[in-house]
Amino acid sequence: MHMIGRLALWFAATLVVAAHCCAADLRSDWIFTPSTEFPQLTTLSIEGQTGSIRSLWYGDLPLLNLHRDGERLIFQIDNGNPRLEKHDLTLAPTATGWVLTGQLWDTQLNVTARKADRREVEARAFPTYALPRLRDLPDNGLARTPPMGWNSWNKFAEHIDEKTLREVADSLVSTGLRDAGYVYVNIDDGWQGIRDAGGKLQPNSRFPDMKKLADYLHSRGLKLGIYSSPGPKSCAGYPGTYGHVTQDAQTWAAWGIDYLKYDLCSGEAFYHTYETVRATYQQMGAALQATGRPIVYSLCEYGRFNVGAWGRKVGGNLWRTTRDISDDFPSMAKNGFDQAAPAENAGPGGWNDPDMLEIGNGGMTAEEYRTHMSLWSLLAAPLLLGNDIRSISPETLAIVANPEVLAIDQDPLGRQARMALRKAGSEIWIKPLADGSSAVGLFNRSTSPVQLSVAWSELGIGPRPRVRDLWRHVDLESAADGVATAVPPHGVVLLKVRPAVTPSPSSP
Ligand code: GLA
């Protein structure tokens, strides 16, 4: 072999040795000490320049930007949620063994690990399941007007129990709220226990007997709602339906459940494309329909992938269009005004859901809560109270039970309001109603009072309409050409405007 040939051979051999050396170097397997802490990491496997980390919340997730710094392994994790900031995690030797540290989304990790062999990792394999082919499910015939009721989350978070729920239910009856339409009593996250040997999910000790609870609510003219997630874990870390979709739907139907809120939560790692998110919601929609029980189906995936365009097709009756509301004006205003979802997706049987009500929870003024109630009613939003009904104040009751405002939300035409005009720091929203009139909300989003003058012609409304103020419960006699009114800071004037000549209900 001449010189060049020998050199080429040497070079190739060096490359092979080098490749072999580094791949072998970077191949390692690890087992984490079992933990109940989020995200319950179980194993880590490194193979060359790639690797994956396994947890009970997210199954297997690929490692990003994996590199080595001396003995330390550094990488990031992506669970498919584009909103979550990625930080470096470091697996490093310490005096007491190997420890993985770093910030994982909102959580500071500090988990011990030990080297393992591949078989130990394989023994902890995480199951994956096929999703159904996309198809359109039939309308379930429910929620012809936006669902109304109460939900435990905004006030109690996961600290909810059967006794409290029954007391809230009794208060819905004694305050007249049930008769005003608030009939669904929905348990949010925190009721779930563990699965029995047959895989059937049991409630935890705070809810000893779901069937009895449903029977009790039904006997009081109320309905019972429940909460779950398509992933292995709910947002608060309780078991989701992963691998048990049909079984859980059947369990709930047997208990007498009337409403399901299905929250993506840890499912976002498994389902983070349009097709998979839609398919997983369809899977539960079909499972609910197959039970034969009428169950209102609430999708909660925070508005991803334009959910309003396909929510009905997966059997949904309402779909969250926003992130979680909190009990303050900016959060409420962001969900209600700024993120109002496309109005054309809302109508009988399917509603945009800007999240549950905070009225009465104490973080806003009565004026702001009237804005919250008015806006949700104009948006034809589901009205799920989130306060403690057992101690509801007369002022809060007057806001949430105002029959003239509730009639706007529950109007049978089922149209969602549109923002018609911005004027003097204010927004004017209009919702067409079944009787040919319109609900008009004059909102002041600023922190100073405004004096607002709006000609009916600016809103496409003919002259001399009949006008009623729905919070003051009075007819406004002097509103022939328009309305001139003061609107308090963060406040609202909500009107029902009936044209002198009533157009046919189908016209806009
Ligand atoms: C998510 C939902 C909330 C609530 C919690 C429960 O954050 O958006 O409405 O259901 O989960 O953990």
Coordinates of C-alpha atoms and ligand atoms in Angstrom, one line a residue:
M1 CA 0.0 0.0 0.0
H2 CA 1.5 3.4 -0.9
M3 CA 1.8 6.2 1.5
I4 CA -1.6 7.9 0.8
G5 CA -3.5 4.6 1.1
R6 CA -1.8 3.9 4.5
L7 CA -2.6 7.4 5.8
A8 CA -6.3 7.0 4.8
L9 CA -6.5 3.7 6.5
W10 CA -5.0 5.1 9.7
F11 CA -7.3 8.1 9.6
A12 CA -10.4 5.9 9.2
A13 CA -9.3 3.6 12.0
T14 CA -8.8 6.6 14.3
L15 CA -12.3 7.9 13.5
V16 CA -13.8 4.5 14.3
V17 CA -11.9 4.3 17.6
A18 CA -12.8 7.9 18.5
A19 CA -16.5 7.3 17.7
H20 CA -16.5 4.1 19.6
C21 CA -14.8 5.7 22.6
C22 CA -17.3 8.6 22.9
A23 CA -20.5 6.8 22.2
A24 CA -19.5 4.3 24.8
D25 CA -18.5 7.1 27.1
L26 CA -21.9 8.8 26.9
R27 CA -24.0 5.8 27.3
S28 CA -25.4 5.6 30.8
D29 CA -28.6 4.6 32.6
W30 CA -29.9 6.0 35.8
I31 CA -32.6 5.3 38.3
F32 CA -34.0 8.1 40.4
T33 CA -34.9 7.5 44.0
P34 CA -38.8 7.1 44.0
S35 CA -40.4 10.3 45.0
T36 CA -43.9 11.7 45.3
E37 CA -42.7 15.1 44.2
F38 CA -43.5 16.6 40.8
P39 CA -42.8 15.3 38.2
Q40 CA -42.0 11.9 39.9
L41 CA -38.8 11.1 37.9
T42 CA -38.1 7.4 37.4
T43 CA -35.3 6.9 34.9
L44 CA -32.7 8.6 32.7
S45 CA -31.0 7.1 29.7
I46 CA -28.1 8.6 27.7
E47 CA -27.1 7.2 24.4
G48 CA -24.4 9.1 22.5
Q49 CA -25.5 12.7 22.1
T50 CA -29.2 12.0 22.9
G51 CA -31.2 10.7 25.8
S52 CA -34.5 10.6 27.5
I53 CA -35.9 11.1 31.0
R54 CA -38.9 9.3 32.3
S55 CA -41.4 10.4 34.9
L56 CA -44.8 9.3 36.1
W57 CA -46.3 12.7 34.9
Y58 CA -45.0 12.8 31.4
G59 CA -43.7 9.4 30.4
D60 CA -40.6 9.6 28.2
L61 CA -39.3 13.1 27.3
P62 CA -36.3 13.7 25.1
L63 CA -33.4 15.6 26.5
L64 CA -32.4 18.8 24.8
N65 CA -29.0 20.4 24.6
L66 CA -27.4 17.5 26.3
H67 CA -23.7 18.0 27.1
R68 CA -21.1 17.0 29.5
D69 CA -19.0 19.2 31.7
G70 CA -16.4 17.0 33.3
E71 CA -18.4 14.4 35.2
R72 CA -21.6 16.5 35.2
L73 CA -24.4 15.9 32.7
I74 CA -26.3 19.0 31.7
F75 CA -29.6 19.1 29.7
Q76 CA -33.0 20.6 29.4
I77 CA -36.5 19.1 29.1
D78 CA -39.4 20.1 26.9
N79 CA -42.9 18.7 27.8
G80 CA -44.5 20.1 24.7
N81 CA -45.9 23.2 26.4
P82 CA -44.4 26.2 24.5
R83 CA -45.2 28.6 27.4
L84 CA -42.8 26.9 29.8
E85 CA -39.3 28.3 30.0
K86 CA -36.5 25.8 29.7
H87 CA -33.7 25.8 32.3
D88 CA -30.6 23.7 32.6
L89 CA -30.8 20.6 34.8
T90 CA -27.5 19.2 36.1
L91 CA -26.8 15.6 37.2
A92 CA -23.6 15.7 39.2
P93 CA -21.8 13.6 41.8
T94 CA -21.9 14.8 45.4
A95 CA -20.5 13.5 48.7
T96 CA -23.8 11.5 49.1
G97 CA -24.2 10.3 45.6
W98 CA -25.5 11.6 42.2
V99 CA -28.1 14.4 42.4
L100 CA -30.2 16.0 39.7
T101 CA -30.7 19.7 40.4
G102 CA -32.1 22.7 38.6
Q103 CA -35.4 24.5 37.9
L104 CA -38.0 22.5 36.0
W105 CA -40.7 25.0 35.1
D106 CA -42.0 26.2 38.4
T107 CA -40.3 23.5 40.5
Q108 CA -36.8 23.4 42.0
L109 CA -35.6 19.8 41.6
N110 CA -33.3 18.0 43.9
V111 CA -33.5 14.3 43.2
T112 CA -31.0 11.6 44.0
A113 CA -30.1 9.0 41.3
R114 CA -28.0 5.9 41.0
K115 CA -26.3 4.3 38.0
A116 CA -28.3 1.4 36.8
D117 CA -28.2 -1.0 33.9
R118 CA -30.4 -0.9 30.9
R119 CA -32.6 -3.7 32.0
E120 CA -33.6 -1.9 35.2
V121 CA -34.6 1.1 33.0
E122 CA -36.5 -1.1 30.6
A123 CA -38.4 -2.7 33.5
R124 CA -39.8 0.7 34.3
A125 CA -41.1 1.3 30.7
F126 CA -43.9 3.8 30.4
P127 CA -46.9 2.6 28.3
T128 CA -48.1 4.5 25.3
Y129 CA -51.6 4.1 23.7
A130 CA -52.9 4.6 20.2
L131 CA -55.4 7.4 19.6
P132 CA -58.5 7.2 17.5
R133 CA -58.7 8.4 13.9
L134 CA -60.2 11.9 13.8
R135 CA -64.0 12.0 13.0
D136 CA -66.9 14.2 13.9
L137 CA -69.0 13.1 16.8
P138 CA -72.7 13.8 16.9
D139 CA -74.1 16.7 19.0
N140 CA -75.1 15.4 22.5
G141 CA -78.0 17.7 22.6
L142 CA -77.0 19.4 25.9
A143 CA -76.1 22.9 26.8
R144 CA -78.5 24.7 24.5
T145 CA -77.7 27.8 26.6
P146 CA -74.4 28.3 28.4
P147 CA -74.1 25.9 31.4
M148 CA -74.6 27.5 34.8
G149 CA -73.5 26.2 38.2
W150 CA -70.7 26.2 40.7
N151 CA -67.2 24.8 40.7
S152 CA -64.9 24.2 43.7
W153 CA -61.6 25.3 42.2
N154 CA -61.5 29.1 42.5
K155 CA -62.3 29.1 46.2
F156 CA -61.1 25.8 47.5
A157 CA -58.5 24.6 45.0
E158 CA -58.0 20.9 45.8
H159 CA -59.1 21.2 49.5
I160 CA -62.7 20.2 48.8
D161 CA -64.7 17.5 50.4
E162 CA -68.1 16.0 50.3
K163 CA -69.4 17.8 53.4
T164 CA -68.5 21.2 52.0
L165 CA -69.9 20.3 48.6
R166 CA -73.3 19.3 50.2
E167 CA -73.3 22.5 52.2
V168 CA -72.6 24.5 49.0
A169 CA -75.4 22.6 47.3
D170 CA -77.8 23.3 50.1
S171 CA -76.9 27.0 49.9
L172 CA -77.5 27.1 46.2
V173 CA -81.0 25.9 47.0
S174 CA -81.7 28.2 50.0
T175 CA -80.3 31.3 48.3
G176 CA -82.5 30.8 45.2
L177 CA -79.4 30.4 43.0
R178 CA -80.5 26.9 41.9
D179 CA -83.9 28.4 40.8
A180 CA -82.0 31.2 39.0
G181 CA -80.3 28.5 36.9
Y182 CA -77.1 27.5 38.7
V183 CA -77.7 23.8 38.7
Y184 CA -74.3 22.1 38.1
V185 CA -72.3 21.5 41.2
N186 CA -68.9 20.6 39.9
I187 CA -66.0 19.1 41.8
D188 CA -62.7 20.2 40.3
D189 CA -59.3 18.7 40.9
G190 CA -58.8 16.9 44.2
W191 CA -61.4 14.2 44.4
Q192 CA -59.4 11.4 42.9
G193 CA -58.0 8.5 44.9
I194 CA -56.2 5.4 43.6
R195 CA -57.2 2.7 41.1
D196 CA -58.3 -0.7 42.5
A197 CA -56.9 -4.0 41.2
G198 CA -59.3 -3.9 38.3
G199 CA -58.1 -0.4 37.3
K200 CA -61.3 1.3 38.5
L201 CA -60.5 4.8 39.9
Q202 CA -61.8 5.3 43.4
P203 CA -62.5 8.7 45.0
N204 CA -60.2 9.6 47.9
S205 CA -61.3 9.7 51.5
R206 CA -62.7 13.2 51.2
F207 CA -65.4 11.8 48.9
P208 CA -66.5 8.5 50.5
D209 CA -69.4 7.7 48.2
M210 CA -69.9 9.5 44.9
K211 CA -73.1 7.6 43.9
K212 CA -74.7 8.7 47.2
L213 CA -73.5 12.3 46.6
A214 CA -74.9 12.3 43.1
D215 CA -78.2 10.9 44.4
Y216 CA -78.4 13.6 47.0
L217 CA -77.7 16.4 44.5
H218 CA -80.3 15.0 42.1
S219 CA -82.9 14.8 44.9
R220 CA -82.3 18.6 45.4
G221 CA -82.8 19.4 41.7
L222 CA -79.0 19.8 41.2
K223 CA -76.5 18.0 39.0
L224 CA -73.0 16.7 39.8
G225 CA -69.9 17.5 37.8
I226 CA -66.5 16.0 38.0
Y227 CA -63.0 16.7 36.7
S228 CA -60.2 14.7 35.1
S229 CA -57.3 14.8 32.6
P230 CA -56.3 12.8 29.6
G231 CA -52.7 12.5 30.9
P232 CA -51.4 10.3 33.6
K233 CA -51.8 13.2 36.1
S234 CA -54.2 16.0 36.7
C235 CA -52.8 19.5 37.1
A236 CA -52.7 19.0 40.9
G237 CA -51.0 15.6 40.5
Y238 CA -54.0 13.3 41.0
P239 CA -54.5 10.3 38.6
G240 CA -55.8 11.2 35.1
T241 CA -57.5 8.8 32.7
Y242 CA -54.4 7.8 30.8
G243 CA -54.9 4.2 29.7
H244 CA -58.4 4.2 31.4
V245 CA -60.6 6.4 29.2
T246 CA -63.5 4.1 28.6
Q247 CA -63.4 2.7 32.1
D248 CA -63.4 6.1 33.8
A249 CA -66.3 7.3 31.6
Q250 CA -68.3 4.2 32.6
T251 CA -67.5 4.7 36.3
W252 CA -68.7 8.3 36.2
A253 CA -71.9 7.4 34.3
A254 CA -72.6 4.7 36.9
W255 CA -72.1 7.2 39.7
G256 CA -74.6 9.5 38.1
I257 CA -72.2 12.2 37.0
D258 CA -73.7 14.9 34.7
Y259 CA -70.7 17.0 33.7
L260 CA -67.0 16.4 33.0
K261 CA -64.3 19.0 32.9
Y262 CA -61.4 17.4 31.0
D263 CA -58.1 19.3 31.6
L264 CA -55.1 18.6 29.5
C265 CA -52.5 18.9 32.3
S266 CA -49.8 16.3 32.1
G267 CA -51.4 15.1 28.8
E268 CA -49.6 18.1 27.2
A269 CA -46.5 15.9 27.0
F270 CA -48.2 13.1 25.2
Y271 CA -50.5 15.3 23.1
H272 CA -49.0 18.5 21.9
T273 CA -50.0 18.6 18.2
Y274 CA -53.4 19.7 16.8
E275 CA -54.1 16.1 15.7
T276 CA -53.2 14.4 19.0
V277 CA -54.9 17.0 21.3
R278 CA -58.1 16.8 19.2
A279 CA -57.9 13.0 19.1
T280 CA -57.5 12.6 22.8
Y281 CA -60.5 14.9 23.4
Q282 CA -62.5 13.0 20.8
Q283 CA -61.6 9.7 22.6
M284 CA -63.2 10.9 25.8
G285 CA -66.1 12.5 24.0
A286 CA -66.9 9.2 22.3
A287 CA -66.5 7.3 25.6
L288 CA -68.9 9.7 27.4
Q289 CA -71.5 9.3 24.6
A290 CA -71.1 5.6 24.6
T291 CA -72.3 5.5 28.2
G292 CA -75.7 6.7 27.1
R293 CA -75.8 9.1 30.0
P294 CA -76.3 12.8 29.2
I295 CA -72.9 14.3 30.4
V296 CA -72.0 17.9 29.6
Y297 CA -68.4 17.8 28.2
S298 CA -66.1 20.7 29.1
L299 CA -62.8 20.9 27.3
C300 CA -59.9 22.6 29.1
E301 CA -56.8 22.9 27.0
Y302 CA -56.4 26.6 27.4
G303 CA -57.5 27.5 23.9
R304 CA -54.7 25.7 22.1
F305 CA -55.0 24.8 18.4
N306 CA -58.0 27.0 17.9
V307 CA -60.2 24.7 20.0
G308 CA -63.4 26.6 19.2
A309 CA -63.2 25.4 15.6
W310 CA -63.4 21.7 16.5
G311 CA -64.7 21.6 20.1
R312 CA -68.1 20.6 19.0
K313 CA -66.8 17.9 16.7
V314 CA -65.2 16.0 19.6
G315 CA -68.6 16.2 21.5
G316 CA -67.6 19.3 23.5
N317 CA -70.2 21.6 24.9
L318 CA -67.8 24.3 26.1
W319 CA -64.1 24.9 25.7
R320 CA -61.7 27.0 27.7
T321 CA -60.2 29.7 25.5
T322 CA -57.8 31.2 28.0
R323 CA -55.3 30.5 30.8
D324 CA -56.6 30.4 34.4
I325 CA -58.4 33.4 35.7
S326 CA -57.4 34.9 39.0
D327 CA -59.4 37.1 41.3
D328 CA -58.2 40.5 40.1
F329 CA -59.3 43.0 37.5
P330 CA -56.3 42.6 35.1
S331 CA -56.7 38.8 34.9
M332 CA -60.5 39.0 34.5
A333 CA -60.2 41.8 31.9
K334 CA -57.5 39.9 29.9
N335 CA -59.6 36.7 29.7
G336 CA -62.9 38.6 29.0
F337 CA -62.0 41.5 26.9
D338 CA -58.6 40.8 25.3
Q339 CA -58.9 37.1 24.7
A340 CA -62.5 36.9 23.8
A341 CA -62.6 34.0 21.4
P342 CA -64.1 34.1 17.9
A343 CA -67.8 34.8 18.4
E344 CA -68.8 32.6 15.4
N345 CA -67.7 29.5 17.3
A346 CA -70.3 30.0 20.1
G347 CA -73.9 29.0 19.9
P348 CA -76.5 26.6 21.3
G349 CA -74.7 23.4 22.3
G350 CA -71.1 24.8 22.3
W351 CA -69.6 27.8 24.1
N352 CA -66.3 29.7 24.4
D353 CA -65.3 29.5 28.0
P354 CA -63.1 32.4 29.3
D355 CA -62.9 30.5 32.7
M356 CA -65.0 30.4 35.8
L357 CA -66.4 33.3 37.8
E358 CA -64.5 35.0 40.7
I359 CA -67.4 37.1 41.9
G360 CA -67.6 37.2 45.6
N361 CA -64.0 35.9 46.3
G362 CA -62.9 39.3 47.6
G363 CA -60.2 40.3 45.2
M364 CA -62.3 42.9 43.2
T365 CA -64.7 45.6 44.1
A366 CA -68.5 45.2 43.6
E367 CA -68.2 47.5 40.6
E368 CA -65.5 45.2 39.1
Y369 CA -67.6 42.2 39.8
R370 CA -70.5 43.8 38.0
T371 CA -68.2 44.3 35.0
H372 CA -67.1 40.6 35.3
M373 CA -70.8 39.4 35.4
S374 CA -71.9 41.8 32.5
L375 CA -69.0 40.8 30.3
W376 CA -69.4 37.0 30.8
S377 CA -73.2 37.4 30.1
L378 CA -72.5 39.4 26.9
L379 CA -70.0 36.7 25.9
A380 CA -72.6 34.0 26.4
A381 CA -70.0 32.4 28.6
P382 CA -70.7 29.5 30.9
L383 CA -71.5 30.9 34.4
L384 CA -69.8 28.8 37.0
L385 CA -69.7 30.5 40.4
G386 CA -66.4 30.1 42.2
N387 CA -67.2 31.6 45.6
D388 CA -68.3 30.1 48.9
I389 CA -72.0 30.1 48.6
R390 CA -72.5 29.2 52.3
S391 CA -71.4 32.7 53.2
I392 CA -72.5 34.7 50.1
S393 CA -73.1 38.3 50.8
P394 CA -76.4 40.1 49.8
E395 CA -74.3 42.3 47.5
T396 CA -72.7 39.3 45.7
L397 CA -76.0 37.5 45.5
A398 CA -77.6 40.6 43.9
I399 CA -74.8 40.5 41.2
V400 CA -74.9 36.8 40.3
A401 CA -78.7 36.4 40.6
N402 CA -79.7 39.5 38.7
P403 CA -82.4 38.0 36.5
E404 CA -82.2 40.7 33.8
V405 CA -78.4 40.0 33.4
L406 CA -78.8 36.2 33.5
A407 CA -81.4 36.5 30.7
I408 CA -78.7 38.1 28.5
D409 CA -76.3 35.2 29.2
Q410 CA -79.0 32.6 28.7
D411 CA -80.7 34.2 25.7
P412 CA -81.9 31.4 23.4
L413 CA -80.4 32.9 20.3
G414 CA -77.0 32.0 21.8
R415 CA -75.0 34.8 20.1
Q416 CA -71.7 36.0 21.6
A417 CA -71.2 39.8 21.9
R418 CA -68.7 41.6 19.7
M419 CA -66.7 44.7 20.6
A420 CA -68.5 47.4 18.5
L421 CA -66.7 50.6 19.5
R422 CA -63.8 52.0 21.5
K423 CA -64.4 55.5 22.8
A424 CA -63.0 57.7 25.5
G425 CA -61.0 54.8 27.1
S426 CA -64.1 52.7 27.0
E427 CA -65.3 49.6 25.1
I428 CA -68.8 49.0 23.9
W429 CA -69.8 45.4 23.4
I430 CA -73.1 44.4 21.7
K431 CA -74.9 41.0 21.8
P432 CA -77.9 40.4 19.6
L433 CA -80.8 38.8 21.4
A434 CA -83.6 36.4 20.3
D435 CA -86.4 39.0 20.6
G436 CA -84.6 41.4 18.1
S437 CA -83.2 43.6 20.8
S438 CA -79.6 44.0 21.8
A439 CA -77.6 43.9 25.0
V440 CA -75.1 46.8 25.1
G441 CA -72.3 46.9 27.6
L442 CA -70.6 50.3 28.1
F443 CA -67.3 49.4 29.8
N444 CA -64.8 51.7 31.4
R445 CA -61.5 49.8 31.6
S446 CA -59.6 52.8 33.0
T447 CA -59.1 53.7 36.7
S448 CA -60.8 57.2 36.3
P449 CA -64.5 57.8 35.8
V450 CA -65.6 58.5 32.2
Q451 CA -68.5 60.4 30.7
L452 CA -69.6 58.5 27.7
S453 CA -71.9 59.7 24.9
V454 CA -72.8 57.2 22.2
A455 CA -75.3 57.8 19.4
W456 CA -77.4 54.8 18.5
S457 CA -76.4 55.3 14.9
E458 CA -72.8 54.6 15.9
L459 CA -73.9 51.1 17.0
G460 CA -76.1 50.5 14.0
I461 CA -79.3 50.9 16.1
G462 CA -82.2 52.9 14.8
P463 CA -83.6 56.0 16.6
R464 CA -85.9 56.0 19.6
P465 CA -85.3 52.5 20.9
R466 CA -86.7 51.4 24.2
V467 CA -83.8 51.3 26.6
R468 CA -83.5 49.6 30.0
D469 CA -80.6 49.7 32.4
L470 CA -80.2 46.1 33.6
W471 CA -78.2 47.0 36.8
R472 CA -80.4 49.9 38.0
H473 CA -83.6 48.1 36.8
V474 CA -85.0 51.3 35.2
D475 CA -86.2 52.3 31.8
L476 CA -84.2 55.2 30.4
E477 CA -86.8 57.6 29.0
S478 CA -84.4 60.2 27.6
A479 CA -82.3 58.1 25.2
A480 CA -84.0 58.8 21.9
D481 CA -80.8 59.4 19.8
G482 CA -78.2 57.8 22.0
V483 CA -77.0 57.4 25.5
A484 CA -75.0 59.8 27.6
T485 CA -73.9 58.4 30.9
A486 CA -71.1 58.3 33.5
V487 CA -69.3 55.0 33.8
P488 CA -67.3 54.5 37.0
P489 CA -63.7 53.3 37.0
H490 CA -63.5 49.6 36.0
G491 CA -67.3 49.8 35.8
V492 CA -70.1 49.1 33.4
V493 CA -73.5 50.3 32.3
L494 CA -75.4 47.4 30.8
L495 CA -78.4 48.2 28.7
K496 CA -81.0 46.2 26.8
V497 CA -81.9 48.2 23.7
R498 CA -85.1 47.3 21.8
P499 CA -85.4 49.0 18.4
A500 CA -88.5 51.0 17.7
V501 CA -89.1 48.7 14.7
T502 CA -88.1 45.2 15.7
P503 CA -86.0 43.5 13.1
S504 CA -86.5 39.7 12.5
P505 CA -84.5 37.7 15.1
S506 CA -82.1 36.3 12.4
S507 CA -80.8 39.6 11.4
P508 CA -77.5 40.7 13.1
Ligands
GLA1 C1 -55.9 23.9 35.6 C2 -57.3 24.4 35.2 C3 -58.0 25.0 36.4 C4 -58.1 24.0 37.4 C5 -56.8 23.4 37.8 C6 -56.9 22.2 38.7 O1 -55.0 24.9 36.0 O2 -57.1 25.4 34.2 O3 -59.2 25.6 36.0 O4 -59.0 23.0 37.0 O5 -56.1 23.0 36.7 O6 -55.7 21.6 39.0

